[in-house]
Tab-separated table of C-alpha atoms (C1' of nucleotides) in Angstrom:
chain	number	residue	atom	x	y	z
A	1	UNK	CA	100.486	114.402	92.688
A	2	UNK	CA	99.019	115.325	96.128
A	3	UNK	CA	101.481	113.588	98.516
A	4	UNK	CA	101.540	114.261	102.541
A	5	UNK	CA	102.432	117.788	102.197
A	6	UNK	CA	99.347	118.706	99.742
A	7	UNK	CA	97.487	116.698	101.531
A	8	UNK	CA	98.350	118.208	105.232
A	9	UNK	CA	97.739	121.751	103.184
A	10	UNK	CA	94.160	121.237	102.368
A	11	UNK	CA	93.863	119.533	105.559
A	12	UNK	CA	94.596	122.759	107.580
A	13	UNK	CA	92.324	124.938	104.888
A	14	UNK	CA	89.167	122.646	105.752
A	15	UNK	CA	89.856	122.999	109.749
A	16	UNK	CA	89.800	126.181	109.221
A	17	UNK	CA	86.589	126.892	107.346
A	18	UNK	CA	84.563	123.720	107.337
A	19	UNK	CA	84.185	123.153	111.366
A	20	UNK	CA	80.836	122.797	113.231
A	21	UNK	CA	78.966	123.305	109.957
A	22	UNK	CA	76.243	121.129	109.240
A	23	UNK	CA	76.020	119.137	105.839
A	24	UNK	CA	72.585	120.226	104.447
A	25	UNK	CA	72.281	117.913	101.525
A	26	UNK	CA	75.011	116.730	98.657
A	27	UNK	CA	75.332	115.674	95.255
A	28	UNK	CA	76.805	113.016	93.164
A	29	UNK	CA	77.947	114.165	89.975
A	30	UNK	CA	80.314	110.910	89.188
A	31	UNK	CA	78.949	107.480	90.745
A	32	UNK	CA	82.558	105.771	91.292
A	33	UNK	CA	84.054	108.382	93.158
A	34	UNK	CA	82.008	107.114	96.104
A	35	UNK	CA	83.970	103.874	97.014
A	36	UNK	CA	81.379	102.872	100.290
A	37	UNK	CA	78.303	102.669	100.842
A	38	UNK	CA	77.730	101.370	97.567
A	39	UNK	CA	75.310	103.386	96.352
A	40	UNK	CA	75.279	107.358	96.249
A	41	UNK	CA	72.080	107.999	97.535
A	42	UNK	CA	73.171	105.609	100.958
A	43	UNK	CA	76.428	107.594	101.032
A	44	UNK	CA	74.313	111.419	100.621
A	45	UNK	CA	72.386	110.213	103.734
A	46	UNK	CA	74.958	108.925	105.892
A	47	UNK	CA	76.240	112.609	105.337
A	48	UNK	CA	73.026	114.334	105.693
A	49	UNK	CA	72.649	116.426	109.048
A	50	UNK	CA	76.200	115.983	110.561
A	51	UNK	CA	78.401	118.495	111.235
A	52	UNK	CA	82.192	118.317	110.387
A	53	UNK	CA	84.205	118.080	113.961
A	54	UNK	CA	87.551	118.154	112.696
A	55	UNK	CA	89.615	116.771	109.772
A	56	UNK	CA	92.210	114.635	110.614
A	57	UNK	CA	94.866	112.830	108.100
A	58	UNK	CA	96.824	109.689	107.589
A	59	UNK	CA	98.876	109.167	105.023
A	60	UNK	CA	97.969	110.651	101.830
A	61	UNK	CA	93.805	109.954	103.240
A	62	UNK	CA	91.986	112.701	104.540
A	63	UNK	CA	89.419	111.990	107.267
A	64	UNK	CA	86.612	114.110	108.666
A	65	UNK	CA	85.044	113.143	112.263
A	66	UNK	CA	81.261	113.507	111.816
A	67	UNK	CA	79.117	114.499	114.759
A	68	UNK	CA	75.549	114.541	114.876
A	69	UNK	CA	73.362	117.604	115.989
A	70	UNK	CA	74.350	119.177	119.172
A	71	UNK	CA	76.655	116.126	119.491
A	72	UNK	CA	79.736	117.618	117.314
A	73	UNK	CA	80.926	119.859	120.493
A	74	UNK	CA	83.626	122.611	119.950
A	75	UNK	CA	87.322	121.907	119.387
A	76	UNK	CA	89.339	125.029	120.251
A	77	UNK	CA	92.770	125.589	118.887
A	78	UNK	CA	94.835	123.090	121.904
A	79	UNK	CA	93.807	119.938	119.866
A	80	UNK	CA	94.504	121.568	116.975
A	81	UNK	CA	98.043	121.833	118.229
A	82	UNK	CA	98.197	118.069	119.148
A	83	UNK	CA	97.203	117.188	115.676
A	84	UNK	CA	99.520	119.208	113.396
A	85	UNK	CA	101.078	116.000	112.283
A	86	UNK	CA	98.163	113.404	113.156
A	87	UNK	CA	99.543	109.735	113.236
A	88	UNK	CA	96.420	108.331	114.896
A	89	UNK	CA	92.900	109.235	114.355
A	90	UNK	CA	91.614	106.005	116.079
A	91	UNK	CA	92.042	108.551	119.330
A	92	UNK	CA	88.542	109.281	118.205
A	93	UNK	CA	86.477	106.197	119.084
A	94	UNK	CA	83.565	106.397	117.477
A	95	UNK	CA	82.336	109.886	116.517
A	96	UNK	CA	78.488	110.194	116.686
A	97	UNK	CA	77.701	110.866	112.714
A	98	UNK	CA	80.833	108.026	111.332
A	99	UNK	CA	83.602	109.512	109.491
A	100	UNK	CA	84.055	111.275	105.986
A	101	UNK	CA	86.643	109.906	104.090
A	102	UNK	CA	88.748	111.283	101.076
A	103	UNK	CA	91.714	110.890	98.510
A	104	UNK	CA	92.954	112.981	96.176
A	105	UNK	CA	94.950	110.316	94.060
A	106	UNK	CA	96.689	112.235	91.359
A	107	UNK	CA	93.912	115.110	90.709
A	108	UNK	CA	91.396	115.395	93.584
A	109	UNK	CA	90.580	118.956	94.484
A	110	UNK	CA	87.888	119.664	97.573
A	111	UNK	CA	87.171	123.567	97.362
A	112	UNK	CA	85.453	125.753	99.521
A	113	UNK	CA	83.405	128.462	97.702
A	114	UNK	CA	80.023	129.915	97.334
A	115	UNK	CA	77.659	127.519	95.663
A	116	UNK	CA	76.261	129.363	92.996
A	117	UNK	CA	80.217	129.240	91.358
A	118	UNK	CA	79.777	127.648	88.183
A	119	UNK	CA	80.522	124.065	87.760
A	120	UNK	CA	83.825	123.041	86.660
A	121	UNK	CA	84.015	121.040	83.924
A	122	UNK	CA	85.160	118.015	86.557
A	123	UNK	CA	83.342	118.245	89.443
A	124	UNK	CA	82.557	114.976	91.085
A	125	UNK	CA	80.426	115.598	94.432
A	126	UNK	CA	79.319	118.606	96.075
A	127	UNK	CA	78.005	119.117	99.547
A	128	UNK	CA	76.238	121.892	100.833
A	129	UNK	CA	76.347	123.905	103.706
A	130	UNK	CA	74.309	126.759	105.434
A	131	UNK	CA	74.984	130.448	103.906
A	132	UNK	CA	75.573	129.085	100.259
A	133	UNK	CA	78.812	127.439	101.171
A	134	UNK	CA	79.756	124.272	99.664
A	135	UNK	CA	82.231	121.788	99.614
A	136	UNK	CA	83.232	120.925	96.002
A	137	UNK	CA	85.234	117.717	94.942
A	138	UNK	CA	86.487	118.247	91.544
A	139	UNK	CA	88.801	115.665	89.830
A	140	UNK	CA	90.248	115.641	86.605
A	141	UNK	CA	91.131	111.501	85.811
A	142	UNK	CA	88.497	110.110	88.338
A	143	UNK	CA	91.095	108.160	90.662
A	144	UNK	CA	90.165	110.000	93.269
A	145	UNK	CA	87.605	108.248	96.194
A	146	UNK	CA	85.525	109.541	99.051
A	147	UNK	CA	84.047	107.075	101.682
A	148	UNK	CA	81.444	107.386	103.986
A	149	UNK	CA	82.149	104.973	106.830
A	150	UNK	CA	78.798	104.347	109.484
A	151	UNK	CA	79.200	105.062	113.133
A	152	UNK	CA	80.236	102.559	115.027
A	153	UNK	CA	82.615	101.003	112.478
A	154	UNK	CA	86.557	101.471	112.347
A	155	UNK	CA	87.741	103.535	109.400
A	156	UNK	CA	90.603	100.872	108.360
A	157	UNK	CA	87.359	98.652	108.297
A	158	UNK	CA	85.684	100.724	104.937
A	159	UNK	CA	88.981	102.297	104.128
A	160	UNK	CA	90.865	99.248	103.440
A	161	UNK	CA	93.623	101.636	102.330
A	162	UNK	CA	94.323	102.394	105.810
A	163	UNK	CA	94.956	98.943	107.373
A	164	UNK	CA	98.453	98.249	106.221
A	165	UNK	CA	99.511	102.018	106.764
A	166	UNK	CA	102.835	102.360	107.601
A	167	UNK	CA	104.210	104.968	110.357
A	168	UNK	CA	103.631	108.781	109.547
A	169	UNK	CA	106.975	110.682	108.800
A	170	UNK	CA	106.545	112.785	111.781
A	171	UNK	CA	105.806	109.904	114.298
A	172	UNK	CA	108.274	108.497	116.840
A	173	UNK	CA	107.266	105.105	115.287
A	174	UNK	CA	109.742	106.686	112.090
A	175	UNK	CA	112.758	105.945	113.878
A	176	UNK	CA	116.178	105.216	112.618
A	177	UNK	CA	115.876	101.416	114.450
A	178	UNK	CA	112.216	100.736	112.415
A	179	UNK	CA	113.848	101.878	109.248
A	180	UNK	CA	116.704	99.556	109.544
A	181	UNK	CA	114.947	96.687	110.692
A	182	UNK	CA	112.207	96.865	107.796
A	183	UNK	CA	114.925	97.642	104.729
A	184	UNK	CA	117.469	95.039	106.361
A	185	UNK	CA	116.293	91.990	104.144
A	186	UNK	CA	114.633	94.167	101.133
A	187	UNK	CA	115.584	93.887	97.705
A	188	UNK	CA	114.208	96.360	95.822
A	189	UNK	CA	115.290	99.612	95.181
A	190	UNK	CA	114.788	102.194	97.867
A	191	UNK	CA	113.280	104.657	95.710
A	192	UNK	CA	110.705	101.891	95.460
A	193	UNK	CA	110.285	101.191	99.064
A	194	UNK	CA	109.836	104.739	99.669
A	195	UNK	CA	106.756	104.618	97.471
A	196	UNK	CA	105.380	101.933	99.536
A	197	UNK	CA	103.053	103.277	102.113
A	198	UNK	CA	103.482	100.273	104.155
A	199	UNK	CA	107.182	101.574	104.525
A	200	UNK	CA	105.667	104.966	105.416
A	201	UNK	CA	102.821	106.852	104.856
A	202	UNK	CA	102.410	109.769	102.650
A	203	UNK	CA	105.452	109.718	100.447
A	204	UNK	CA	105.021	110.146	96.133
A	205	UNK	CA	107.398	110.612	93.341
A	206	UNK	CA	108.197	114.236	94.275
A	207	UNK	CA	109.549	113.730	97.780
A	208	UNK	CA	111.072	110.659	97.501
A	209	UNK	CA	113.094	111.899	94.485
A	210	UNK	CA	113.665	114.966	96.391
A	211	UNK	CA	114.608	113.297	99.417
A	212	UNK	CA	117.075	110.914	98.211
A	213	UNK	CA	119.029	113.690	96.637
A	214	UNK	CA	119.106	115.872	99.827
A	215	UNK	CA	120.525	112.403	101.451
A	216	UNK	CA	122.515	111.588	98.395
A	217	UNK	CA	121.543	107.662	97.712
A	218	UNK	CA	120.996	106.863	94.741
A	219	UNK	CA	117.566	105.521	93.308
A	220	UNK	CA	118.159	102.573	92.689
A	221	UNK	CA	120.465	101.196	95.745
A	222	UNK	CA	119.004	98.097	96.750
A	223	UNK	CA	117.718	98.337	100.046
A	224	UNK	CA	119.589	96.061	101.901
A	225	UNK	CA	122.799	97.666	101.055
A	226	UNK	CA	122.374	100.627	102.907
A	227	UNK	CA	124.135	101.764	105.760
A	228	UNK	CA	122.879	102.947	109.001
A	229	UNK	CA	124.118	106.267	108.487
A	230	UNK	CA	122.553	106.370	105.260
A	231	UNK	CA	119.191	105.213	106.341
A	232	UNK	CA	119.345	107.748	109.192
A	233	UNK	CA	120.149	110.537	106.183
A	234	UNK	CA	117.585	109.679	104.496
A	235	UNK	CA	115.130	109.969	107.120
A	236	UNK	CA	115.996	113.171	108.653
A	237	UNK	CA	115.991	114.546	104.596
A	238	UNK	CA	112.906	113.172	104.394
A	239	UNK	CA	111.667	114.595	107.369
A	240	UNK	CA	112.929	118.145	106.257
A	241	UNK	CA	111.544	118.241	102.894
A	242	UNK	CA	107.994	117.418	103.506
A	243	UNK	CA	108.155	120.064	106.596
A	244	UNK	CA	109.801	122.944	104.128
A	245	UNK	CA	107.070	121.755	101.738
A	246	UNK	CA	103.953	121.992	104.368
A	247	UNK	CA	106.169	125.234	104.841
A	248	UNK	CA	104.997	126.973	101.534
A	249	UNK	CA	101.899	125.202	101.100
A	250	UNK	CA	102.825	122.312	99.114
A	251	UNK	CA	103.662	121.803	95.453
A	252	UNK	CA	103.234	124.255	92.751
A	253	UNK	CA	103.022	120.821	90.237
A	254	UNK	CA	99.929	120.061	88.177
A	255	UNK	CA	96.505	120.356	89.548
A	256	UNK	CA	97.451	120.737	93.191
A	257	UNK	CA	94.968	123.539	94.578
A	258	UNK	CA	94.395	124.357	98.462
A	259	UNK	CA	90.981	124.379	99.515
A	260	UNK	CA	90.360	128.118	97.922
A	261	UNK	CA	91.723	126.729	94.359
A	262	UNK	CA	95.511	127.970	94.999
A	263	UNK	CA	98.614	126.156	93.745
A	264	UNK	CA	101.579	125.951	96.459
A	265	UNK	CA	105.156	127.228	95.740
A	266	UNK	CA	107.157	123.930	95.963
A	267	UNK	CA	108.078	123.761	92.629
A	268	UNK	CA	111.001	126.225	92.546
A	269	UNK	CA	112.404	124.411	95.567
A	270	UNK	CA	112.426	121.410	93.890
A	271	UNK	CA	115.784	120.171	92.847
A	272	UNK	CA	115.762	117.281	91.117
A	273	UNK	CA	112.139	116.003	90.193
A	274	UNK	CA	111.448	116.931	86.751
A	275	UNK	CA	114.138	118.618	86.090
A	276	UNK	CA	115.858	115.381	83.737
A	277	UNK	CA	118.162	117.287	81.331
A	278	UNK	CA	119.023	120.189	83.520
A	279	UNK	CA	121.798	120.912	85.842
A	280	UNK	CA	122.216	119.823	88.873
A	281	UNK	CA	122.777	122.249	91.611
A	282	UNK	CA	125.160	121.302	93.276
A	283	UNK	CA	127.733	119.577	90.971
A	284	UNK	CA	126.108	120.789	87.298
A	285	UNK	CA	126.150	117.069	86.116
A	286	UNK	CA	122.624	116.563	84.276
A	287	UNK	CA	119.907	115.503	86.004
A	288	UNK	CA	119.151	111.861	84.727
A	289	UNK	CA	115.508	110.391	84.624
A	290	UNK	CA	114.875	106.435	84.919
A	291	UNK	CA	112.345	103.879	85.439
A	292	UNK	CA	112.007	102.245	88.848
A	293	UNK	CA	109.019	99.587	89.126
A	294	UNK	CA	107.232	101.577	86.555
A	295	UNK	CA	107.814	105.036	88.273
A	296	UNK	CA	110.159	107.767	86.867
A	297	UNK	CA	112.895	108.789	88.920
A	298	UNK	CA	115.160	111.500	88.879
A	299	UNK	CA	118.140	112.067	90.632
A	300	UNK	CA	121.872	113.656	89.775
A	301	UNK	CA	124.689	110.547	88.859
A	302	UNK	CA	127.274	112.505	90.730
A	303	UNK	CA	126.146	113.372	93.485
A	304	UNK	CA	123.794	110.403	94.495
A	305	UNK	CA	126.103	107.088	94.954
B	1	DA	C1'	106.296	86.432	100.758
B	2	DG	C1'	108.469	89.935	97.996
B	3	DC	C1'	108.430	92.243	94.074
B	4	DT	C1'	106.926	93.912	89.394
B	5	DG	C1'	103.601	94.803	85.814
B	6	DT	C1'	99.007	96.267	84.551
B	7	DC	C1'	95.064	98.846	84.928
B	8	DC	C1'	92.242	102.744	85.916
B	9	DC	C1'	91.620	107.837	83.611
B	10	DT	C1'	92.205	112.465	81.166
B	11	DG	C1'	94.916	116.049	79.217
B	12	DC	C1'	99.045	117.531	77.318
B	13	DC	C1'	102.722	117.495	74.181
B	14	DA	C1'	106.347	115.769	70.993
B	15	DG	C1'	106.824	113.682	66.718
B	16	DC	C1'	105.388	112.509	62.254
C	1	DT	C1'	96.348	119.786	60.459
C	2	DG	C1'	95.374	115.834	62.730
C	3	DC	C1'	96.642	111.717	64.441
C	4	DT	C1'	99.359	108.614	67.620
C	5	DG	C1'	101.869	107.308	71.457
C	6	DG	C1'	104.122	108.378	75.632
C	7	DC	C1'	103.783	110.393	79.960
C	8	DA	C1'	101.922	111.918	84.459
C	9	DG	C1'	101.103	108.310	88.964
C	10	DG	C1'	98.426	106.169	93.823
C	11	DG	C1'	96.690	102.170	94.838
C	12	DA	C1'	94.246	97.636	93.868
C	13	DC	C1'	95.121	93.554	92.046
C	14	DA	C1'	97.213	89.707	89.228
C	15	DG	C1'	100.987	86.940	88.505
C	16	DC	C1'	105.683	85.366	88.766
DNA sequence: AGCTGTCCCTGCCAGC
DNA sequence: TGCTGGCAGGGACAGC
């Protein structure tokens, strides 16, 4: 359930607590949640000794710059400003200790707390910091990944997720004229195209339920029958509902936490995903539910056309 | 090449 | 009460 918004949310809490700390050592709880290097031990001493520069993230991936020693030199708050919506970590050439690499998939939590906080009954990896601070993953269903790419070596290049990334949401690149030209000759159904991070990054179930609604398409319009006027609804809906969702710290659904194990309050704002059965606000026809390429969508029969 | 279905995984909940 | 099956879904991959 972490899409960009929950995503962006932890993002923010680790930039804010995790910087210029060194990773003392680290622990591997679950073997497959470390996707590269191969082996946990390689991937614990890739980590070992760097310090965290800054967290950056693309699409639903999370992506710490590692610097080495006395290497990993202050950030102040003016690049923090340039990277509230970061659409290109590759600005970063080649930080000295590689990069850290994380997703969430549908349960990943990373929490900052004291060490010595008893282990949940899903914790995956934990790394440790100076002052009995850690940095727990915990993940219910184990689809969550973390990555340790080398220096020297492009992200996209370990994190093969990354290399067919579409444009982020916030991004000049998510213009009206890409949107047309990429859903011109599409079949499917947009709700499935928004799903597609090669469309765009960052978008799940929630907000692209949501943000058809707020634009008024329905589900399952094929894409190539849209108009330019609706395409250029949908984005700017789009657009609005992952910023009012950033807005309140993301979703309130399922095991979304922020980095000190708090849910967001999305969920009352939400006006259409999972809420089959119940009124719609605006017209009071009932909320329908179908399936779409094997994802549930939900949207009101009135008011979407 | 575009699109859909399947799988991975655990916990929850409705239905019997 | 206890079981079963469906559902939640991001992304990799197979297959049409």
């Amino acid at each position: 359930v972490p899409e960009l918004p929950e995503v962006e949310t932890v993002r923010r809490g680790l930039n804010q607590f995790t910087l210029q700390q060194e990773i003392l050592r680290g622990d591997v709880l679950l073997d497959r949640t470390i996707a590269s290097p191969t082996s946990a031990i390689e991937f614990l001493t890739g980590l070992k000794g760097s310090k965290i520069i800054q967290w950056h993230r693309r699409g639903k991936y999370l992506l710490a710059a590692l610097g080495k020693g006395a290497a990993g030199q202050a950030n102040n708050g003016a690049s923090e400003q340039n990277n509230l919506h970061p659409s290109s970590f590759i600005l970063h050439p080649s930080p000295p200790g590689g990069w850290l690499g994380v997703h969430l998939r549908m349960t990943g939590q990373l929490l900052w707390l004291d060490c010595n906080t008893p282990l949940q009954k899903h914790a995956r990896v934990r790394l440790f910091f100076p002052g009995n601070l850690e940095l727990r993953y915990v993940d219910q269903r184990t689809f969550g990944r973390m990555w340790w790419v080398p220096p020297g070596q492009a992200p996209e290049s370990v994190v093969t997720g990354l290399q067919k990334m579409g444009p982020e949401p916030f991004s000049d690149e998510f213009s009206v004229e890409y949107l047309v030209e990429k859903l011109r000759d599409r079949r499917r159904p947009i709700k499935t195209a928004l799903l597609d991070q090669e469309l765009v990054a960052g978008v799940g179930n929630i907000y692209a339920d949501e943000s058809l609604f707020l634009s008024r398409i329905n589900p399952e319009t094929l894409c190539s029958q849209l108009s330019r006027e609706q395409i250029d609804r949908l984005r700017l809906a789009l657009i609005q509902v992952l910023n009012s969702s950033i807005a309140v710290g993301g979703t309130t659904f399922s095991t979304f936490l922020n980095v000190h194990g708090v849910n967001g309050n999305y969920r009352g704002e939400a006006l259409v995903y999972a809420r089959a059965g119940e009124a719609c606000q605006v017209c009071a026809t009932p909320i329908q539910r179908l399936k779409l390429a094997g994802r549930s969508a939900h949207f009101c029969p009135q008011c979407q056309v």
